[in-house]
Amino acid sequence: MNIEAIKSIYFFEMARTRRTLLQSVVSPVISTSLYFIVFGAAIGERIQEIDGVSYGAFITPGLMMLTLLTQCIGNGSFGIYFPKFTGTIYEVLSSPISMLEIVLGYVGAAATKGLMIGTIILITASLFVDLSIAHPFAMIFFFVLTAVTFSLFGFIIGIWAKDFEQLNLIPMLVVPPLVFLGGSFYSVDMLPPFWRAVSHFNPVLYLISGFRWSFFEISDVNPLASAVIILAFLAICMAVLTWIFRTGYRLRN
C-alpha cells in the first residue's frame, strides 16, 4: 500500500476546500439557517410535532442528509473530473499507484469534506432546536457509511461525465428531488396510501429514515432495512468502479 500516494491525493483535495472556504463552509450554514427560519416559521406553526418530536428537530436529520448527499456527490465527482478535464489524470494513471490507492485518496477526501459540513450543519441546527441522539453509534454508522457510499457514487459520476453539464446533472436535478420526496420534511405516514407506497421505491427514504431513527427512535422503515440498502448500494458502486478501472472506461480515451 502506497501510503504517501494516498496522502498526496487526499491532502491536495483537502487543500481545495481551504481555498474555497466561503463556498464550502459558509454557504451550507446559511442555507441550513434559512431552512430553519422558513420552515420553522411557515410550517412549524401548523405542525407542532411529528411522532412526539418537535417539527424543527424532526427535519434536522433530513437537512443533514440533503447537505451530506449533495456535498459528497459534488466533491467526489469534481475531484476526479477536473484532472480529466485538464489532462492531468494521465499522470495519476501512469504513476505506480493502484486503483485502490487512487480511490482511497479521492473518495476519502470527498467523504471527509462531507462529514465536516454535516457536522457543522448539526451544530448549526442545535442553535435553533433542542436535539438529542438516542443511538450515537448508529448515528455515526449511518453518517459515515452514507458519506463514503455517495462520495464513491460521485467519483463514478465524475468519470462518466463528458462535460460540466453531465457533471451537475445528477447532483442538481436528481438528488434534491429524491431527498425532498424522501421524508426530509415530513413523515411518509402523513401521505395517502398510494403515495406512501410509491415513496418506498425512493432509496433516499431509507437513508433519511435510518438516520432519523438514530436520533429519535422513530422511522418510516425498519432501520435494519436502511442499513442493508446503503450497504447494497456501496457494493454496487465498488463493483462498477472495479469494472471502470479494469476497462479504462472514459479514463484512457
PDB file of C-alpha atoms in Angstrom:
ATOM      1  CA  MET A   1       0.000   0.000   0.000  1.00  0.00           C
ATOM      2  CA  ASN A   2       1.493   3.314  -1.137  1.00  0.00           C
ATOM      3  CA  ILE A   3       0.548   5.496   1.830  1.00  0.00           C
ATOM      4  CA  GLU A   4       2.430   8.526   0.518  1.00  0.00           C
ATOM      5  CA  ALA A   5       0.449   8.461  -2.737  1.00  0.00           C
ATOM      6  CA  ILE A   6      -2.852   8.282  -0.840  1.00  0.00           C
ATOM      7  CA  LYS A   7      -1.784  11.159   1.409  1.00  0.00           C
ATOM      8  CA  SER A   8      -0.715  13.267  -1.570  1.00  0.00           C
ATOM      9  CA  ILE A   9      -4.079  12.909  -3.322  1.00  0.00           C
ATOM     10  CA  TYR A  10      -6.009  13.308  -0.073  1.00  0.00           C
ATOM     11  CA  PHE A  11      -4.268  16.480   1.127  1.00  0.00           C
ATOM     12  CA  PHE A  12      -4.318  18.017  -2.351  1.00  0.00           C
ATOM     13  CA  GLU A  13      -8.103  17.624  -2.435  1.00  0.00           C
ATOM     14  CA  MET A  14      -8.479  18.899   1.122  1.00  0.00           C
ATOM     15  CA  ALA A  15      -6.408  21.972   0.217  1.00  0.00           C
ATOM     16  CA  ARG A  16      -9.069  22.849  -2.373  1.00  0.00           C
ATOM     17  CA  THR A  17     -11.586  23.180   0.468  1.00  0.00           C
ATOM     18  CA  ARG A  18      -9.362  25.690   2.263  1.00  0.00           C
ATOM     19  CA  ARG A  19      -9.074  27.739  -0.937  1.00  0.00           C
ATOM     20  CA  THR A  20     -12.871  27.832  -1.310  1.00  0.00           C
ATOM     21  CA  LEU A  21     -13.771  28.177   2.363  1.00  0.00           C
ATOM     22  CA  LEU A  22     -16.657  30.602   1.750  1.00  0.00           C
ATOM     23  CA  GLN A  23     -18.340  28.281  -0.743  1.00  0.00           C
ATOM     24  CA  SER A  24     -17.532  25.073   1.132  1.00  0.00           C
ATOM     25  CA  VAL A  25     -18.458  26.025   4.703  1.00  0.00           C
ATOM     26  CA  VAL A  26     -20.297  29.339   4.964  1.00  0.00           C
ATOM     27  CA  SER A  27     -22.819  28.618   2.205  1.00  0.00           C
ATOM     28  CA  PRO A  28     -24.214  25.382   3.770  1.00  0.00           C
ATOM     29  CA  VAL A  29     -24.516  27.096   7.164  1.00  0.00           C
ATOM     30  CA  ILE A  30     -26.509  29.979   5.677  1.00  0.00           C
ATOM     31  CA  SER A  31     -28.713  27.568   3.701  1.00  0.00           C
ATOM     32  CA  THR A  32     -29.448  25.493   6.807  1.00  0.00           C
ATOM     33  CA  SER A  33     -30.277  28.596   8.833  1.00  0.00           C
ATOM     34  CA  LEU A  34     -32.709  29.712   6.115  1.00  0.00           C
ATOM     35  CA  TYR A  35     -34.359  26.274   6.102  1.00  0.00           C
ATOM     36  CA  PHE A  36     -34.977  26.506   9.836  1.00  0.00           C
ATOM     37  CA  ILE A  37     -36.210  30.076   9.643  1.00  0.00           C
ATOM     38  CA  VAL A  38     -38.553  29.467   6.686  1.00  0.00           C
ATOM     39  CA  PHE A  39     -39.817  26.007   7.564  1.00  0.00           C
ATOM     40  CA  GLY A  40     -39.874  26.723  11.279  1.00  0.00           C
ATOM     41  CA  ALA A  41     -41.934  29.891  10.788  1.00  0.00           C
ATOM     42  CA  ALA A  42     -44.160  28.753   7.931  1.00  0.00           C
ATOM     43  CA  ILE A  43     -44.761  25.077   8.708  1.00  0.00           C
ATOM     44  CA  GLY A  44     -43.669  24.755  12.314  1.00  0.00           C
ATOM     45  CA  GLU A  45     -46.604  26.862  13.458  1.00  0.00           C
ATOM     46  CA  ARG A  46     -49.018  24.452  11.753  1.00  0.00           C
ATOM     47  CA  ILE A  47     -47.196  21.203  12.562  1.00  0.00           C
ATOM     48  CA  GLN A  48     -46.073  21.403  16.173  1.00  0.00           C
ATOM     49  CA  GLU A  49     -44.931  17.790  16.482  1.00  0.00           C
ATOM     50  CA  ILE A  50     -44.480  14.632  14.415  1.00  0.00           C
ATOM     51  CA  ASP A  51     -44.480  11.366  16.371  1.00  0.00           C
ATOM     52  CA  GLY A  52     -43.818  13.292  19.566  1.00  0.00           C
ATOM     53  CA  VAL A  53     -40.806  15.182  18.166  1.00  0.00           C
ATOM     54  CA  SER A  54     -40.858  18.932  17.576  1.00  0.00           C
ATOM     55  CA  TYR A  55     -41.001  19.796  13.898  1.00  0.00           C
ATOM     56  CA  GLY A  56     -37.698  21.693  13.943  1.00  0.00           C
ATOM     57  CA  ALA A  57     -35.878  18.724  15.445  1.00  0.00           C
ATOM     58  CA  PHE A  58     -37.702  16.298  13.140  1.00  0.00           C
ATOM     59  CA  ILE A  59     -36.368  17.922   9.957  1.00  0.00           C
ATOM     60  CA  THR A  60     -32.770  18.132  11.216  1.00  0.00           C
ATOM     61  CA  PRO A  61     -31.696  14.618  10.041  1.00  0.00           C
ATOM     62  CA  GLY A  62     -33.284  15.303   6.649  1.00  0.00           C
ATOM     63  CA  LEU A  63     -31.398  18.586   6.281  1.00  0.00           C
ATOM     64  CA  MET A  64     -28.160  16.861   7.255  1.00  0.00           C
ATOM     65  CA  MET A  65     -28.760  14.144   4.677  1.00  0.00           C
ATOM     66  CA  LEU A  66     -29.613  16.694   1.988  1.00  0.00           C
ATOM     67  CA  THR A  67     -26.346  18.506   2.619  1.00  0.00           C
ATOM     68  CA  LEU A  68     -24.325  15.316   3.030  1.00  0.00           C
ATOM     69  CA  LEU A  69     -25.524  13.771  -0.241  1.00  0.00           C
ATOM     70  CA  THR A  70     -25.048  16.899  -2.334  1.00  0.00           C
ATOM     71  CA  GLN A  71     -21.630  17.680  -0.832  1.00  0.00           C
ATOM     72  CA  CYS A  72     -20.268  14.132  -1.109  1.00  0.00           C
ATOM     73  CA  ILE A  73     -21.504  13.623  -4.659  1.00  0.00           C
ATOM     74  CA  GLY A  74     -20.314  17.071  -5.729  1.00  0.00           C
ATOM     75  CA  ASN A  75     -16.870  16.766  -4.157  1.00  0.00           C
ATOM     76  CA  GLY A  76     -16.395  13.179  -5.283  1.00  0.00           C
ATOM     77  CA  SER A  77     -17.346  13.914  -8.891  1.00  0.00           C
ATOM     78  CA  PHE A  78     -15.411  17.177  -9.267  1.00  0.00           C
ATOM     79  CA  GLY A  79     -12.306  15.701  -7.649  1.00  0.00           C
ATOM     80  CA  ILE A  80     -11.806  13.170 -10.474  1.00  0.00           C
ATOM     81  CA  TYR A  81     -13.470  15.137 -13.285  1.00  0.00           C
ATOM     82  CA  PHE A  82     -11.156  18.141 -13.068  1.00  0.00           C
ATOM     83  CA  PRO A  83      -7.982  16.048 -13.666  1.00  0.00           C
ATOM     84  CA  LYS A  84      -9.781  14.525 -16.665  1.00  0.00           C
ATOM     85  CA  PHE A  85     -10.705  17.991 -17.912  1.00  0.00           C
ATOM     86  CA  THR A  86      -7.141  19.346 -17.585  1.00  0.00           C
ATOM     87  CA  GLY A  87      -5.443  16.129 -18.735  1.00  0.00           C
ATOM     88  CA  THR A  88      -3.509  15.573 -15.505  1.00  0.00           C
ATOM     89  CA  ILE A  89      -5.387  12.307 -14.928  1.00  0.00           C
ATOM     90  CA  TYR A  90      -2.816  10.593 -17.159  1.00  0.00           C
ATOM     91  CA  GLU A  91      -0.073  11.443 -14.681  1.00  0.00           C
ATOM     92  CA  VAL A  92      -2.067   9.676 -11.969  1.00  0.00           C
ATOM     93  CA  LEU A  93      -2.849   6.655 -14.153  1.00  0.00           C
ATOM     94  CA  SER A  94       0.772   6.275 -15.305  1.00  0.00           C
ATOM     95  CA  SER A  95       2.204   6.533 -11.796  1.00  0.00           C
ATOM     96  CA  PRO A  96       2.850   3.429  -9.645  1.00  0.00           C
ATOM     97  CA  ILE A  97      -0.471   3.770  -7.811  1.00  0.00           C
ATOM     98  CA  SER A  98      -3.116   1.063  -7.628  1.00  0.00           C
ATOM     99  CA  MET A  99      -6.830   1.525  -8.229  1.00  0.00           C
ATOM    100  CA  LEU A 100      -7.494   1.156  -4.508  1.00  0.00           C
ATOM    101  CA  GLU A 101      -4.997   3.888  -3.602  1.00  0.00           C
ATOM    102  CA  ILE A 102      -6.487   6.335  -6.122  1.00  0.00           C
ATOM    103  CA  VAL A 103      -9.994   5.693  -4.820  1.00  0.00           C
ATOM    104  CA  LEU A 104      -8.908   5.976  -1.176  1.00  0.00           C
ATOM    105  CA  GLY A 105      -7.302   9.347  -1.850  1.00  0.00           C
ATOM    106  CA  TYR A 106     -10.126  10.975  -3.812  1.00  0.00           C
ATOM    107  CA  VAL A 107     -13.093   9.333  -2.087  1.00  0.00           C
ATOM    108  CA  GLY A 108     -11.539   9.719   1.363  1.00  0.00           C
ATOM    109  CA  ALA A 109     -11.162  13.466   0.828  1.00  0.00           C
ATOM    110  CA  ALA A 110     -14.715  13.849  -0.529  1.00  0.00           C
ATOM    111  CA  ALA A 111     -16.168  11.871   2.392  1.00  0.00           C
ATOM    112  CA  THR A 112     -14.140  13.887   4.911  1.00  0.00           C
ATOM    113  CA  LYS A 113     -15.417  17.160   3.471  1.00  0.00           C
ATOM    114  CA  GLY A 114     -18.983  15.873   3.534  1.00  0.00           C
ATOM    115  CA  LEU A 115     -18.643  14.760   7.156  1.00  0.00           C
ATOM    116  CA  MET A 116     -17.169  18.112   8.144  1.00  0.00           C
ATOM    117  CA  ILE A 117     -20.053  20.031   6.543  1.00  0.00           C
ATOM    118  CA  GLY A 118     -22.593  17.604   8.022  1.00  0.00           C
ATOM    119  CA  THR A 119     -21.136  18.143  11.486  1.00  0.00           C
ATOM    120  CA  ILE A 120     -21.292  21.911  11.014  1.00  0.00           C
ATOM    121  CA  ILE A 121     -24.948  21.560   9.988  1.00  0.00           C
ATOM    122  CA  LEU A 122     -25.634  19.546  13.154  1.00  0.00           C
ATOM    123  CA  ILE A 123     -24.004  22.227  15.303  1.00  0.00           C
ATOM    124  CA  THR A 124     -25.933  24.949  13.469  1.00  0.00           C
ATOM    125  CA  ALA A 125     -29.211  23.055  13.939  1.00  0.00           C
ATOM    126  CA  SER A 126     -28.567  22.733  17.669  1.00  0.00           C
ATOM    127  CA  LEU A 127     -28.656  26.538  17.884  1.00  0.00           C
ATOM    128  CA  PHE A 128     -32.268  26.524  16.656  1.00  0.00           C
ATOM    129  CA  VAL A 129     -33.766  23.387  18.242  1.00  0.00           C
ATOM    130  CA  ASP A 130     -33.148  21.007  21.138  1.00  0.00           C
ATOM    131  CA  LEU A 131     -31.544  17.851  19.769  1.00  0.00           C
ATOM    132  CA  SER A 132     -30.850  14.500  21.383  1.00  0.00           C
ATOM    133  CA  ILE A 133     -29.195  11.462  19.828  1.00  0.00           C
ATOM    134  CA  ALA A 134     -30.748   8.258  21.146  1.00  0.00           C
ATOM    135  CA  HIS A 135     -28.228   5.951  19.432  1.00  0.00           C
ATOM    136  CA  PRO A 136     -24.934   7.808  18.844  1.00  0.00           C
ATOM    137  CA  PHE A 137     -23.092   4.777  17.450  1.00  0.00           C
ATOM    138  CA  ALA A 138     -25.894   4.083  14.978  1.00  0.00           C
ATOM    139  CA  MET A 139     -25.887   7.763  14.046  1.00  0.00           C
ATOM    140  CA  ILE A 140     -22.136   7.674  13.338  1.00  0.00           C
ATOM    141  CA  PHE A 141     -22.582   4.422  11.384  1.00  0.00           C
ATOM    142  CA  PHE A 142     -25.249   5.884   9.079  1.00  0.00           C
ATOM    143  CA  PHE A 143     -23.400   9.203   8.848  1.00  0.00           C
ATOM    144  CA  VAL A 144     -20.024   7.766   7.832  1.00  0.00           C
ATOM    145  CA  LEU A 145     -21.407   4.964   5.649  1.00  0.00           C
ATOM    146  CA  THR A 146     -23.601   7.375   3.688  1.00  0.00           C
ATOM    147  CA  ALA A 147     -20.693   9.794   3.219  1.00  0.00           C
ATOM    148  CA  VAL A 148     -18.368   7.083   1.894  1.00  0.00           C
ATOM    149  CA  THR A 149     -21.022   5.485  -0.322  1.00  0.00           C
ATOM    150  CA  PHE A 150     -22.129   8.692  -2.022  1.00  0.00           C
ATOM    151  CA  SER A 151     -18.579  10.004  -2.354  1.00  0.00           C
ATOM    152  CA  LEU A 152     -17.904   6.771  -4.242  1.00  0.00           C
ATOM    153  CA  PHE A 153     -21.039   7.380  -6.306  1.00  0.00           C
ATOM    154  CA  GLY A 154     -19.858  10.909  -7.059  1.00  0.00           C
ATOM    155  CA  PHE A 155     -16.464   9.531  -8.109  1.00  0.00           C
ATOM    156  CA  ILE A 156     -18.243   7.326 -10.660  1.00  0.00           C
ATOM    157  CA  ILE A 157     -20.246  10.311 -11.935  1.00  0.00           C
ATOM    158  CA  GLY A 158     -17.019  12.288 -12.360  1.00  0.00           C
ATOM    159  CA  ILE A 159     -15.554   9.515 -14.506  1.00  0.00           C
ATOM    160  CA  TRP A 160     -18.770   9.131 -16.517  1.00  0.00           C
ATOM    161  CA  ALA A 161     -19.311  12.859 -17.179  1.00  0.00           C
ATOM    162  CA  LYS A 162     -18.084  14.227 -20.508  1.00  0.00           C
ATOM    163  CA  ASP A 163     -18.736  17.874 -19.681  1.00  0.00           C
ATOM    164  CA  PHE A 164     -19.811  20.139 -16.834  1.00  0.00           C
ATOM    165  CA  GLU A 165     -23.472  19.748 -17.788  1.00  0.00           C
ATOM    166  CA  GLN A 166     -23.345  15.994 -17.212  1.00  0.00           C
ATOM    167  CA  LEU A 167     -21.267  16.556 -14.075  1.00  0.00           C
ATOM    168  CA  ASN A 168     -24.065  18.603 -12.499  1.00  0.00           C
ATOM    169  CA  LEU A 169     -26.969  16.595 -13.912  1.00  0.00           C
ATOM    170  CA  ILE A 170     -27.425  14.086 -11.075  1.00  0.00           C
ATOM    171  CA  PRO A 171     -26.315  16.268  -8.109  1.00  0.00           C
ATOM    172  CA  MET A 172     -28.585  19.154  -9.122  1.00  0.00           C
ATOM    173  CA  LEU A 173     -31.569  17.566 -10.889  1.00  0.00           C
ATOM    174  CA  VAL A 174     -31.890  14.083  -9.369  1.00  0.00           C
ATOM    175  CA  VAL A 175     -30.629  14.107  -5.782  1.00  0.00           C
ATOM    176  CA  PRO A 176     -32.533  17.156  -4.364  1.00  0.00           C
ATOM    177  CA  PRO A 177     -35.991  15.939  -5.530  1.00  0.00           C
ATOM    178  CA  LEU A 178     -35.298  12.461  -4.143  1.00  0.00           C
ATOM    179  CA  VAL A 179     -34.279  13.951  -0.790  1.00  0.00           C
ATOM    180  CA  PHE A 180     -37.277  16.292  -0.625  1.00  0.00           C
ATOM    181  CA  LEU A 181     -39.635  13.434  -1.556  1.00  0.00           C
ATOM    182  CA  GLY A 182     -37.869  11.008   0.785  1.00  0.00           C
ATOM    183  CA  GLY A 183     -39.410  12.272   4.006  1.00  0.00           C
ATOM    184  CA  SER A 184     -36.938  15.058   4.794  1.00  0.00           C
ATOM    185  CA  PHE A 185     -39.614  17.452   5.995  1.00  0.00           C
ATOM    186  CA  TYR A 186     -42.462  15.085   6.776  1.00  0.00           C
ATOM    187  CA  SER A 187     -43.289  11.523   7.705  1.00  0.00           C
ATOM    188  CA  VAL A 188     -44.480   9.365   4.809  1.00  0.00           C
ATOM    189  CA  ASP A 189     -47.215   8.111   7.147  1.00  0.00           C
ATOM    190  CA  MET A 190     -48.836  11.501   6.572  1.00  0.00           C
ATOM    191  CA  LEU A 191     -49.297  10.701   2.874  1.00  0.00           C
ATOM    192  CA  PRO A 192     -52.287   8.965   1.261  1.00  0.00           C
ATOM    193  CA  PRO A 193     -51.843   5.162   0.930  1.00  0.00           C
ATOM    194  CA  PHE A 194     -50.931   5.293  -2.784  1.00  0.00           C
ATOM    195  CA  TRP A 195     -48.183   7.911  -2.413  1.00  0.00           C
ATOM    196  CA  ARG A 196     -46.957   6.227   0.751  1.00  0.00           C
ATOM    197  CA  ALA A 197     -46.413   3.046  -1.260  1.00  0.00           C
ATOM    198  CA  VAL A 198     -44.699   4.985  -4.055  1.00  0.00           C
ATOM    199  CA  SER A 199     -42.360   6.640  -1.537  1.00  0.00           C
ATOM    200  CA  HIS A 200     -40.981   3.246  -0.535  1.00  0.00           C
ATOM    201  CA  PHE A 201     -39.409   2.966  -4.001  1.00  0.00           C
ATOM    202  CA  ASN A 202     -37.332   6.050  -3.228  1.00  0.00           C
ATOM    203  CA  PRO A 203     -33.939   4.825  -1.921  1.00  0.00           C
ATOM    204  CA  VAL A 204     -33.272   8.119  -0.144  1.00  0.00           C
ATOM    205  CA  LEU A 205     -36.250   7.421   2.132  1.00  0.00           C
ATOM    206  CA  TYR A 206     -34.287   4.552   3.691  1.00  0.00           C
ATOM    207  CA  LEU A 207     -31.223   6.758   4.282  1.00  0.00           C
ATOM    208  CA  ILE A 208     -33.170   9.521   5.986  1.00  0.00           C
ATOM    209  CA  SER A 209     -35.389   7.144   7.934  1.00  0.00           C
ATOM    210  CA  GLY A 210     -32.477   5.153   9.350  1.00  0.00           C
ATOM    211  CA  PHE A 211     -30.585   8.317  10.200  1.00  0.00           C
ATOM    212  CA  ARG A 212     -33.644   9.843  11.896  1.00  0.00           C
ATOM    213  CA  TRP A 213     -34.148   6.645  13.912  1.00  0.00           C
ATOM    214  CA  SER A 214     -30.668   7.061  15.402  1.00  0.00           C
ATOM    215  CA  PHE A 215     -31.774  10.465  16.733  1.00  0.00           C
ATOM    216  CA  PHE A 216     -35.345   9.949  17.902  1.00  0.00           C
ATOM    217  CA  GLU A 217     -36.084   6.194  17.624  1.00  0.00           C
ATOM    218  CA  ILE A 218     -38.795   6.923  15.041  1.00  0.00           C
ATOM    219  CA  SER A 219     -38.633   5.825  11.422  1.00  0.00           C
ATOM    220  CA  ASP A 220     -40.795   5.228   8.379  1.00  0.00           C
ATOM    221  CA  VAL A 221     -38.994   1.957   7.562  1.00  0.00           C
ATOM    222  CA  ASN A 222     -37.060  -0.637   9.523  1.00  0.00           C
ATOM    223  CA  PRO A 223     -33.576   0.761  10.424  1.00  0.00           C
ATOM    224  CA  LEU A 224     -32.068  -2.606   9.506  1.00  0.00           C
ATOM    225  CA  ALA A 225     -33.545  -2.254   6.013  1.00  0.00           C
ATOM    226  CA  SER A 226     -31.946   1.193   5.805  1.00  0.00           C
ATOM    227  CA  ALA A 227     -28.522  -0.229   6.626  1.00  0.00           C
ATOM    228  CA  VAL A 228     -28.948  -3.056   4.102  1.00  0.00           C
ATOM    229  CA  ILE A 229     -29.936  -0.605   1.353  1.00  0.00           C
ATOM    230  CA  ILE A 230     -26.857   1.563   1.944  1.00  0.00           C
ATOM    231  CA  LEU A 231     -24.514  -1.452   2.080  1.00  0.00           C
ATOM    232  CA  ALA A 232     -26.046  -2.847  -1.113  1.00  0.00           C
ATOM    233  CA  PHE A 233     -25.560   0.467  -2.922  1.00  0.00           C
ATOM    234  CA  LEU A 234     -21.969   0.628  -1.640  1.00  0.00           C
ATOM    235  CA  ALA A 235     -21.324  -2.861  -3.055  1.00  0.00           C
ATOM    236  CA  ILE A 236     -22.795  -1.814  -6.424  1.00  0.00           C
ATOM    237  CA  CYS A 237     -20.590   1.281  -6.555  1.00  0.00           C
ATOM    238  CA  MET A 238     -17.499  -0.781  -5.735  1.00  0.00           C
ATOM    239  CA  ALA A 239     -18.372  -3.296  -8.465  1.00  0.00           C
ATOM    240  CA  VAL A 240     -18.875  -0.518 -11.031  1.00  0.00           C
ATOM    241  CA  LEU A 241     -15.561   1.128 -10.099  1.00  0.00           C
ATOM    242  CA  THR A 242     -13.739  -2.183 -10.380  1.00  0.00           C
ATOM    243  CA  TRP A 243     -15.119  -2.581 -13.921  1.00  0.00           C
ATOM    244  CA  ILE A 244     -14.184   1.017 -14.822  1.00  0.00           C
ATOM    245  CA  PHE A 245     -10.566   0.602 -13.777  1.00  0.00           C
ATOM    246  CA  ARG A 246     -10.272  -2.770 -15.486  1.00  0.00           C
ATOM    247  CA  THR A 247     -11.627  -1.479 -18.797  1.00  0.00           C
ATOM    248  CA  GLY A 248     -10.388   2.114 -18.603  1.00  0.00           C
ATOM    249  CA  TYR A 249     -13.887   3.377 -19.350  1.00  0.00           C
ATOM    250  CA  ARG A 250     -13.690   7.133 -20.068  1.00  0.00           C
ATOM    251  CA  LEU A 251     -10.306   7.301 -18.394  1.00  0.00           C
ATOM    252  CA  ARG A 252      -7.943   6.412 -21.248  1.00  0.00           C
ATOM    253  CA  ASN A 253      -9.827   7.984 -24.140  1.00  0.00           C
TER     254      ASN A 253
END
